[in-house]
mmCIF file of C-alpha atoms in Angstrom:
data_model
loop_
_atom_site.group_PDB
_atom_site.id
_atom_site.type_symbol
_atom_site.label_atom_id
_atom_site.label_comp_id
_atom_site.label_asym_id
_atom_site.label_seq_id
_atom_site.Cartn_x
_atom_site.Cartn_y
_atom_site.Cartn_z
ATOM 1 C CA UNK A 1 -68.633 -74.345 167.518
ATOM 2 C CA UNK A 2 -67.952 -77.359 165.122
ATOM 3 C CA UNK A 3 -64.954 -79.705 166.130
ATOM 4 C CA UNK A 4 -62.650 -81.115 163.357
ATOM 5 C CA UNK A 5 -64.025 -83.797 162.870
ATOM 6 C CA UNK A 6 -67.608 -82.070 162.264
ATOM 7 C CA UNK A 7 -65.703 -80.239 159.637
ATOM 8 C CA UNK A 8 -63.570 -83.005 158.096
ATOM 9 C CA UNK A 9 -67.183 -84.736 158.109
ATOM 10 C CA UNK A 10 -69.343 -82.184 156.357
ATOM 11 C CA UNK A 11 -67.072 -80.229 154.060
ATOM 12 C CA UNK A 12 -66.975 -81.199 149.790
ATOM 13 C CA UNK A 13 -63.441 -81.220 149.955
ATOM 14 C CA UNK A 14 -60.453 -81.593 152.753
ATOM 15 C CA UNK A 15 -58.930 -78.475 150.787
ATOM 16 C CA UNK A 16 -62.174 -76.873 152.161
ATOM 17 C CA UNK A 17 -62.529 -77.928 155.431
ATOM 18 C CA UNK A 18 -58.830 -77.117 155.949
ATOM 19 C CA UNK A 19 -59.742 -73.872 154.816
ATOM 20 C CA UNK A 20 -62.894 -73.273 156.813
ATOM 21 C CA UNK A 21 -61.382 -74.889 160.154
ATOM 22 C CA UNK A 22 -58.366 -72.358 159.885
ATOM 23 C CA UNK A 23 -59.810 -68.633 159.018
ATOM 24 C CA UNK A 24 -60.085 -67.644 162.334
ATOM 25 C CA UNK A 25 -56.618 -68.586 163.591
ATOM 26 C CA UNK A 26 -55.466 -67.339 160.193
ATOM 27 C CA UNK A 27 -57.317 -63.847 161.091
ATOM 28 C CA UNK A 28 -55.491 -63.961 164.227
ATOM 29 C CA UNK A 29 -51.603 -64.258 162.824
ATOM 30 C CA UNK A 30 -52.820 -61.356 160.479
ATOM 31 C CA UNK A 31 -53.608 -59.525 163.688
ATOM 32 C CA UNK A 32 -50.484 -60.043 165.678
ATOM 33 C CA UNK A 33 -48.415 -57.520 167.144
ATOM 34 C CA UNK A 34 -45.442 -57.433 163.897
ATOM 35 C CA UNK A 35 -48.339 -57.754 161.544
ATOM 36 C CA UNK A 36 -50.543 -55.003 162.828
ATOM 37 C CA UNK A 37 -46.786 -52.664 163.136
ATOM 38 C CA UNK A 38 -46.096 -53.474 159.555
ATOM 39 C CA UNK A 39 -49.086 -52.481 158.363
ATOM 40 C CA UNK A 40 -48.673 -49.615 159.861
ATOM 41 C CA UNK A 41 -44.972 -48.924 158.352
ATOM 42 C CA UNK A 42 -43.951 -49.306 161.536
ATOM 43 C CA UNK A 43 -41.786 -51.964 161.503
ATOM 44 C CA UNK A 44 -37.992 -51.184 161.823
ATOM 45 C CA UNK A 45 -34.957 -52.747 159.531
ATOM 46 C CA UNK A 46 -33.854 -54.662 162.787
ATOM 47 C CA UNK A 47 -37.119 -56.286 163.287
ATOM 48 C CA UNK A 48 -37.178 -57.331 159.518
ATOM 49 C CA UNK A 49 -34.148 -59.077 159.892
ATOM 50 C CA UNK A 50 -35.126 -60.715 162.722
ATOM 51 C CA UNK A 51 -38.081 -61.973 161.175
ATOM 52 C CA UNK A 52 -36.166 -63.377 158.391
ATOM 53 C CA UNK A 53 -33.917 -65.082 160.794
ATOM 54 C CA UNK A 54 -37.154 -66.637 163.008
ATOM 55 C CA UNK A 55 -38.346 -67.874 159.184
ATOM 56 C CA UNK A 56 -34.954 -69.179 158.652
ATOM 57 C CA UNK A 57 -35.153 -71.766 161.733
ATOM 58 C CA UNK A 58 -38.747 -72.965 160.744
ATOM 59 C CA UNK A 59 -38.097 -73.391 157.111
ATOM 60 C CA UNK A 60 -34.273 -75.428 157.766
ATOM 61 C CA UNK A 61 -36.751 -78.022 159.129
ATOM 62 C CA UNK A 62 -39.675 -78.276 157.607
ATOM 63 C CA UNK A 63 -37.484 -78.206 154.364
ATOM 64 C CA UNK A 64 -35.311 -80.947 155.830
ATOM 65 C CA UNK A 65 -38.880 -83.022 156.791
ATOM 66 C CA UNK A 66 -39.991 -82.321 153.003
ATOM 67 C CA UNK A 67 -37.144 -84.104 151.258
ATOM 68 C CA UNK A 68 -38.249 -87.125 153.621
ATOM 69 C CA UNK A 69 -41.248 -87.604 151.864
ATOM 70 C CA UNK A 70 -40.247 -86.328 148.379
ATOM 71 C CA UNK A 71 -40.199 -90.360 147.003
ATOM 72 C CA UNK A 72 -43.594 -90.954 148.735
ATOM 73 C CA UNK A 73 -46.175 -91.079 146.307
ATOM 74 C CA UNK A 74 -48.811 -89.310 148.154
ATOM 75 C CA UNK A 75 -47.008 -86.196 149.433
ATOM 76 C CA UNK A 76 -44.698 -86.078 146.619
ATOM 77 C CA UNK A 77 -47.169 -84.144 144.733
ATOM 78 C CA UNK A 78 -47.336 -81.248 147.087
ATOM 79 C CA UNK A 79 -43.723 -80.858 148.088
ATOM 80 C CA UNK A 80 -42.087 -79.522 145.057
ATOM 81 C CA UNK A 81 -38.787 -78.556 145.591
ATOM 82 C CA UNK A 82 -39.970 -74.868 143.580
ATOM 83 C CA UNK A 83 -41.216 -74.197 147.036
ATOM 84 C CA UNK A 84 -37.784 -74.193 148.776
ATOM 85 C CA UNK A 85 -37.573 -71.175 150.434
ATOM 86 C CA UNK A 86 -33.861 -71.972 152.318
ATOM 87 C CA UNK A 87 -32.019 -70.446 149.791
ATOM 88 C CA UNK A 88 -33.953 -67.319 149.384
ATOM 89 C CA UNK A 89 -33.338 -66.717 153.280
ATOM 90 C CA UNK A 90 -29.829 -67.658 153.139
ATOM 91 C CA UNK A 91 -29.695 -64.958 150.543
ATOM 92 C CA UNK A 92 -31.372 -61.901 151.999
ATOM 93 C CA UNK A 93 -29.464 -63.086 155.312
ATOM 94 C CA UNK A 94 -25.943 -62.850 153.950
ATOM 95 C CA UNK A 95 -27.512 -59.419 152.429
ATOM 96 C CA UNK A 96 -28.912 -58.075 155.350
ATOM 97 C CA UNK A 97 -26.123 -59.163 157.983
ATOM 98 C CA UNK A 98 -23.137 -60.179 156.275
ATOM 99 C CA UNK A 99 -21.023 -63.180 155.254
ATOM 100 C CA UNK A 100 -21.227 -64.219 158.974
ATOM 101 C CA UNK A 101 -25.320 -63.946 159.908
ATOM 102 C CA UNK A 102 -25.011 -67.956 160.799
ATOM 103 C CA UNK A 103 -23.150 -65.959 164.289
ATOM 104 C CA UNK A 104 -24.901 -63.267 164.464
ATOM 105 C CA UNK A 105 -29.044 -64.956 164.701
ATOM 106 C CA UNK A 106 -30.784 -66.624 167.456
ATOM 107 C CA UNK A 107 -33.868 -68.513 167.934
ATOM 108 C CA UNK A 108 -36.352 -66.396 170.060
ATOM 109 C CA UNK A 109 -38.511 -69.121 172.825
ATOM 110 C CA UNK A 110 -41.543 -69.421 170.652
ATOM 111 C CA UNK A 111 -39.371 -70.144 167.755
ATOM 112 C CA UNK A 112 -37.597 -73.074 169.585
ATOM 113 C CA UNK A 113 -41.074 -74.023 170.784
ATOM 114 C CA UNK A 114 -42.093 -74.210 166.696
ATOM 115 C CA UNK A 115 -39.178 -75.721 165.760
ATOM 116 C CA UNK A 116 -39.657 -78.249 168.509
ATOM 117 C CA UNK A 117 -43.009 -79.387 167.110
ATOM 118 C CA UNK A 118 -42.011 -79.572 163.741
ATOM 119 C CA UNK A 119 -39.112 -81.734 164.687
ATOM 120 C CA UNK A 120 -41.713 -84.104 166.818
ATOM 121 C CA UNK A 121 -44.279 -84.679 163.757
ATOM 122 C CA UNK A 122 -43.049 -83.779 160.527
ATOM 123 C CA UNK A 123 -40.648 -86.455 159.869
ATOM 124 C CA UNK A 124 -42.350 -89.620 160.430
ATOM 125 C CA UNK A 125 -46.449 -88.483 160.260
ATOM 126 C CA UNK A 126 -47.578 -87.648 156.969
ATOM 127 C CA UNK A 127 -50.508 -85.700 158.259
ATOM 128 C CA UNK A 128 -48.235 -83.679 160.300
ATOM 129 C CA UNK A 129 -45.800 -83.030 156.957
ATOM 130 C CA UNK A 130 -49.273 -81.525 155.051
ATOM 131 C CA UNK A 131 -50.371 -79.274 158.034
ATOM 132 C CA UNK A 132 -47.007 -77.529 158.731
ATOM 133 C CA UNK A 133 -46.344 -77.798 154.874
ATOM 134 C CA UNK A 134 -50.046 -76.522 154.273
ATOM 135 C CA UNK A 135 -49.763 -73.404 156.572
ATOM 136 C CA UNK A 136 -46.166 -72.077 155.671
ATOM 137 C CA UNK A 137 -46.496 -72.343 151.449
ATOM 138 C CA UNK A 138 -49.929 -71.814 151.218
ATOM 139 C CA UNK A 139 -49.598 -68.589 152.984
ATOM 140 C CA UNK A 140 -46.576 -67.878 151.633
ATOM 141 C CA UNK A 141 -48.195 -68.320 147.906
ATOM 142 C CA UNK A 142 -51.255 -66.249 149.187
ATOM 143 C CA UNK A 143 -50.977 -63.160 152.295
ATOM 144 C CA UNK A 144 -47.366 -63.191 151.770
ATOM 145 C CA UNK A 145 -47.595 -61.624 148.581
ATOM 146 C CA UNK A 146 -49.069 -58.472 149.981
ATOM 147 C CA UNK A 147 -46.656 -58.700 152.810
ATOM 148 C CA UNK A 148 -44.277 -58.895 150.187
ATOM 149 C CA UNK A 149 -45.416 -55.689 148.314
ATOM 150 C CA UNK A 150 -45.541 -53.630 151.831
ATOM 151 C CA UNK A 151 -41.986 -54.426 152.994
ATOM 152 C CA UNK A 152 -41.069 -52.942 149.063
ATOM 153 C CA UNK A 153 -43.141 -49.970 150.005
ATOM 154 C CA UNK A 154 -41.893 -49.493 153.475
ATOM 155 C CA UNK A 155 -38.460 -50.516 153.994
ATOM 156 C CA UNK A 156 -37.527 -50.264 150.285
ATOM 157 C CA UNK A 157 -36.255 -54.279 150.606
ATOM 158 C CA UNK A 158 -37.463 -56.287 147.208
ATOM 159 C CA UNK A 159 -35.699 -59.260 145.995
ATOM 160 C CA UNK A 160 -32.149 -57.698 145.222
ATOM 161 C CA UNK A 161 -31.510 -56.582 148.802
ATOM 162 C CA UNK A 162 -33.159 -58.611 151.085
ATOM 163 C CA UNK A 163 -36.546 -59.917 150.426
ATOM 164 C CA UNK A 164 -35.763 -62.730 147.816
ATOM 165 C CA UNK A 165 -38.023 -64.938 150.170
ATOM 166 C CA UNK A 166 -41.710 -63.627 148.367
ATOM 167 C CA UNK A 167 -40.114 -64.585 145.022
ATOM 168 C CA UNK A 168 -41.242 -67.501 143.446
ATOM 169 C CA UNK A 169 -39.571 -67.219 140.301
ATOM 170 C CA UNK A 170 -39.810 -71.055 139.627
ATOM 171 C CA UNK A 171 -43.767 -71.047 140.615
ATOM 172 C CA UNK A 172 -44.675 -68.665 137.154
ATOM 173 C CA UNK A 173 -48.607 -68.973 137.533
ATOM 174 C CA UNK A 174 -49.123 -68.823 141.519
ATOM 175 C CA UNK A 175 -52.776 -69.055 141.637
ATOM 176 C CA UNK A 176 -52.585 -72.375 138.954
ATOM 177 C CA UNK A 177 -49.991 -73.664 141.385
ATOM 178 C CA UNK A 178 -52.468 -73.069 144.945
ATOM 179 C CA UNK A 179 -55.016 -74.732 142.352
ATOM 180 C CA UNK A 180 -53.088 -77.866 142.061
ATOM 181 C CA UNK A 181 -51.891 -77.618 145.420
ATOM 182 C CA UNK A 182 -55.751 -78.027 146.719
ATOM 183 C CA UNK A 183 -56.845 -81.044 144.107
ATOM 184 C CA UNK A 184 -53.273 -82.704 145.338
ATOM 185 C CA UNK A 185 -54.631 -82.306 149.317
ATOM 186 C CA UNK A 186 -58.325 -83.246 147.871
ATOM 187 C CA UNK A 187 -56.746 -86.333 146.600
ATOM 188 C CA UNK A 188 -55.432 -87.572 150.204
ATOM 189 C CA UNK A 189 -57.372 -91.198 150.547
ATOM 190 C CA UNK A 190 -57.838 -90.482 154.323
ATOM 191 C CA UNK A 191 -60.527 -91.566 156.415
ATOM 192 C CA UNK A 192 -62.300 -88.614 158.454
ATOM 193 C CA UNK A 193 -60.944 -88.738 161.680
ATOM 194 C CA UNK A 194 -57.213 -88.214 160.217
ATOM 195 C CA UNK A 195 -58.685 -85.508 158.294
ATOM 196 C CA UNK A 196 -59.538 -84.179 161.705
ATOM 197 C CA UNK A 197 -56.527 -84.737 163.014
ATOM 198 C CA UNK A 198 -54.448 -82.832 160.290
ATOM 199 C CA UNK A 199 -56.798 -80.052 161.044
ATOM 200 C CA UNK A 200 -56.205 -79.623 164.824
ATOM 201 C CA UNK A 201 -52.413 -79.668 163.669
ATOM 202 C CA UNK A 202 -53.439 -77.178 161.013
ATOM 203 C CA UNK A 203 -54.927 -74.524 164.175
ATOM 204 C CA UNK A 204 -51.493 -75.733 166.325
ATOM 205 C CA UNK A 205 -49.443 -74.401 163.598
ATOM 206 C CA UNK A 206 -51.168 -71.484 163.214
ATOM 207 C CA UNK A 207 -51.140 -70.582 166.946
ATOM 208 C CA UNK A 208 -47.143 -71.160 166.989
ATOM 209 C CA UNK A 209 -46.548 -68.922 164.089
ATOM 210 C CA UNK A 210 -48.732 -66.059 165.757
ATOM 211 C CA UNK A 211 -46.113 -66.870 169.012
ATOM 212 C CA UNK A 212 -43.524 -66.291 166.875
ATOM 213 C CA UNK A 213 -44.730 -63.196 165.438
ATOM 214 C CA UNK A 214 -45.995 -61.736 168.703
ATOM 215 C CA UNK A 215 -42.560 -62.018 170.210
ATOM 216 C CA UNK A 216 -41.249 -60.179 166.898
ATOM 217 C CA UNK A 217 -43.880 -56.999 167.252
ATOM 218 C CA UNK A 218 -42.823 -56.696 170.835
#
């Protein structure tokens, strides 16, 4: 098997070898216990909501990390605030719970154990900003589309009444946007071995978030 820094070596682009490094664990989260019951239409109201709530902890933080960076001129480009996602949660939240959902969610272990990471290298590494920032949006932009369309189909939630998280009503052209999102990561002046490094924190991210979700399909 190839190591990171094979891969941040050999590939064209670090939008590619962030790509190739990742499909497996990516397969993996798509594999998990609340992704394999959703796909199934088997996934209750009560576990929806507290999958929005898990996403809720991640994205306070990693949206707190991303106005950090916003002035610096190399991430800038990738964290546009037409991302933010902490509204849209706040949203179906208040929807889905009531006024008071702040009291009524909890952080399950692996999401403290997320959360923890994210706290101890998205504020002051830049490669750690890109990997978490990579994983969450990028997905979001791509797989959580369909999610999006088979939480409509099953549970009858669509932007109106609980899933205003999948809309990206200030990102009109999403596949433009992932476009510019990969020349903006292609751009990154850094030497291989960071590459590398952004890619083992890449996999981390990705093993955290199937955690999370594993706990959720339980």
């Amino acid at each position: 098997m190839q190591s990171a820094v094979d891969i941040a070596d050999a590939a064209t682009s670090f939008s590619a070898a962030l790509r190739s490094a990742s499909q497996a664990a990516h397969r993996r989260a798509e594999q998990s216990a609340f992704m394999r019951n959703l796909g199934r239409s088997q996934v209750s109201r009560e576990q929806y909501i507290d999958f929005a709530a898990q996403q809720y902890f991640v994205y306070a933080i990693l949206e707190e990390a991303a106005a950090v960076w916003r002035d610096d001129p190399l991430l800038a480009p990738m964290l546009s605030r037409d991302l933010a996602r902490v509204p849209a949660i706040e949203e179906d939240l208040a929807h889905l719970i009531g006024d008071d959902w702040r009291a009524a969610i909890s952080a399950s272990e692996p999401t403290r154990a997320y959360c923890a990471r994210l706290l101890e290298v998205c504020f002051d590494w830049a490669g750690g900003m890109v990997a978490h920032h990579y994983v969450r949006y990028m997905g979001d932009l791509s797989g959580g589309q369909i999610i999006r369309h088979t939480i409509e189909r099953t549970l009858g939630f669509d932007a109106t009444n609980g899933a205003r998280f999948y809309e990206f009503d200030r990102v009109p052209d999403l596949a433009a946007f992932k476009g510019s999102y990969r020349g903006h990561l292609d751009a990154l002046p850094w030497p291989a071995a960071e590459r590398a490094r952004v890619i083992e924190e890449v996999l981390h991210a990705y093993e955290l978030n199937t955690r999370m979700l594993e706990v959720l399909g339980g």
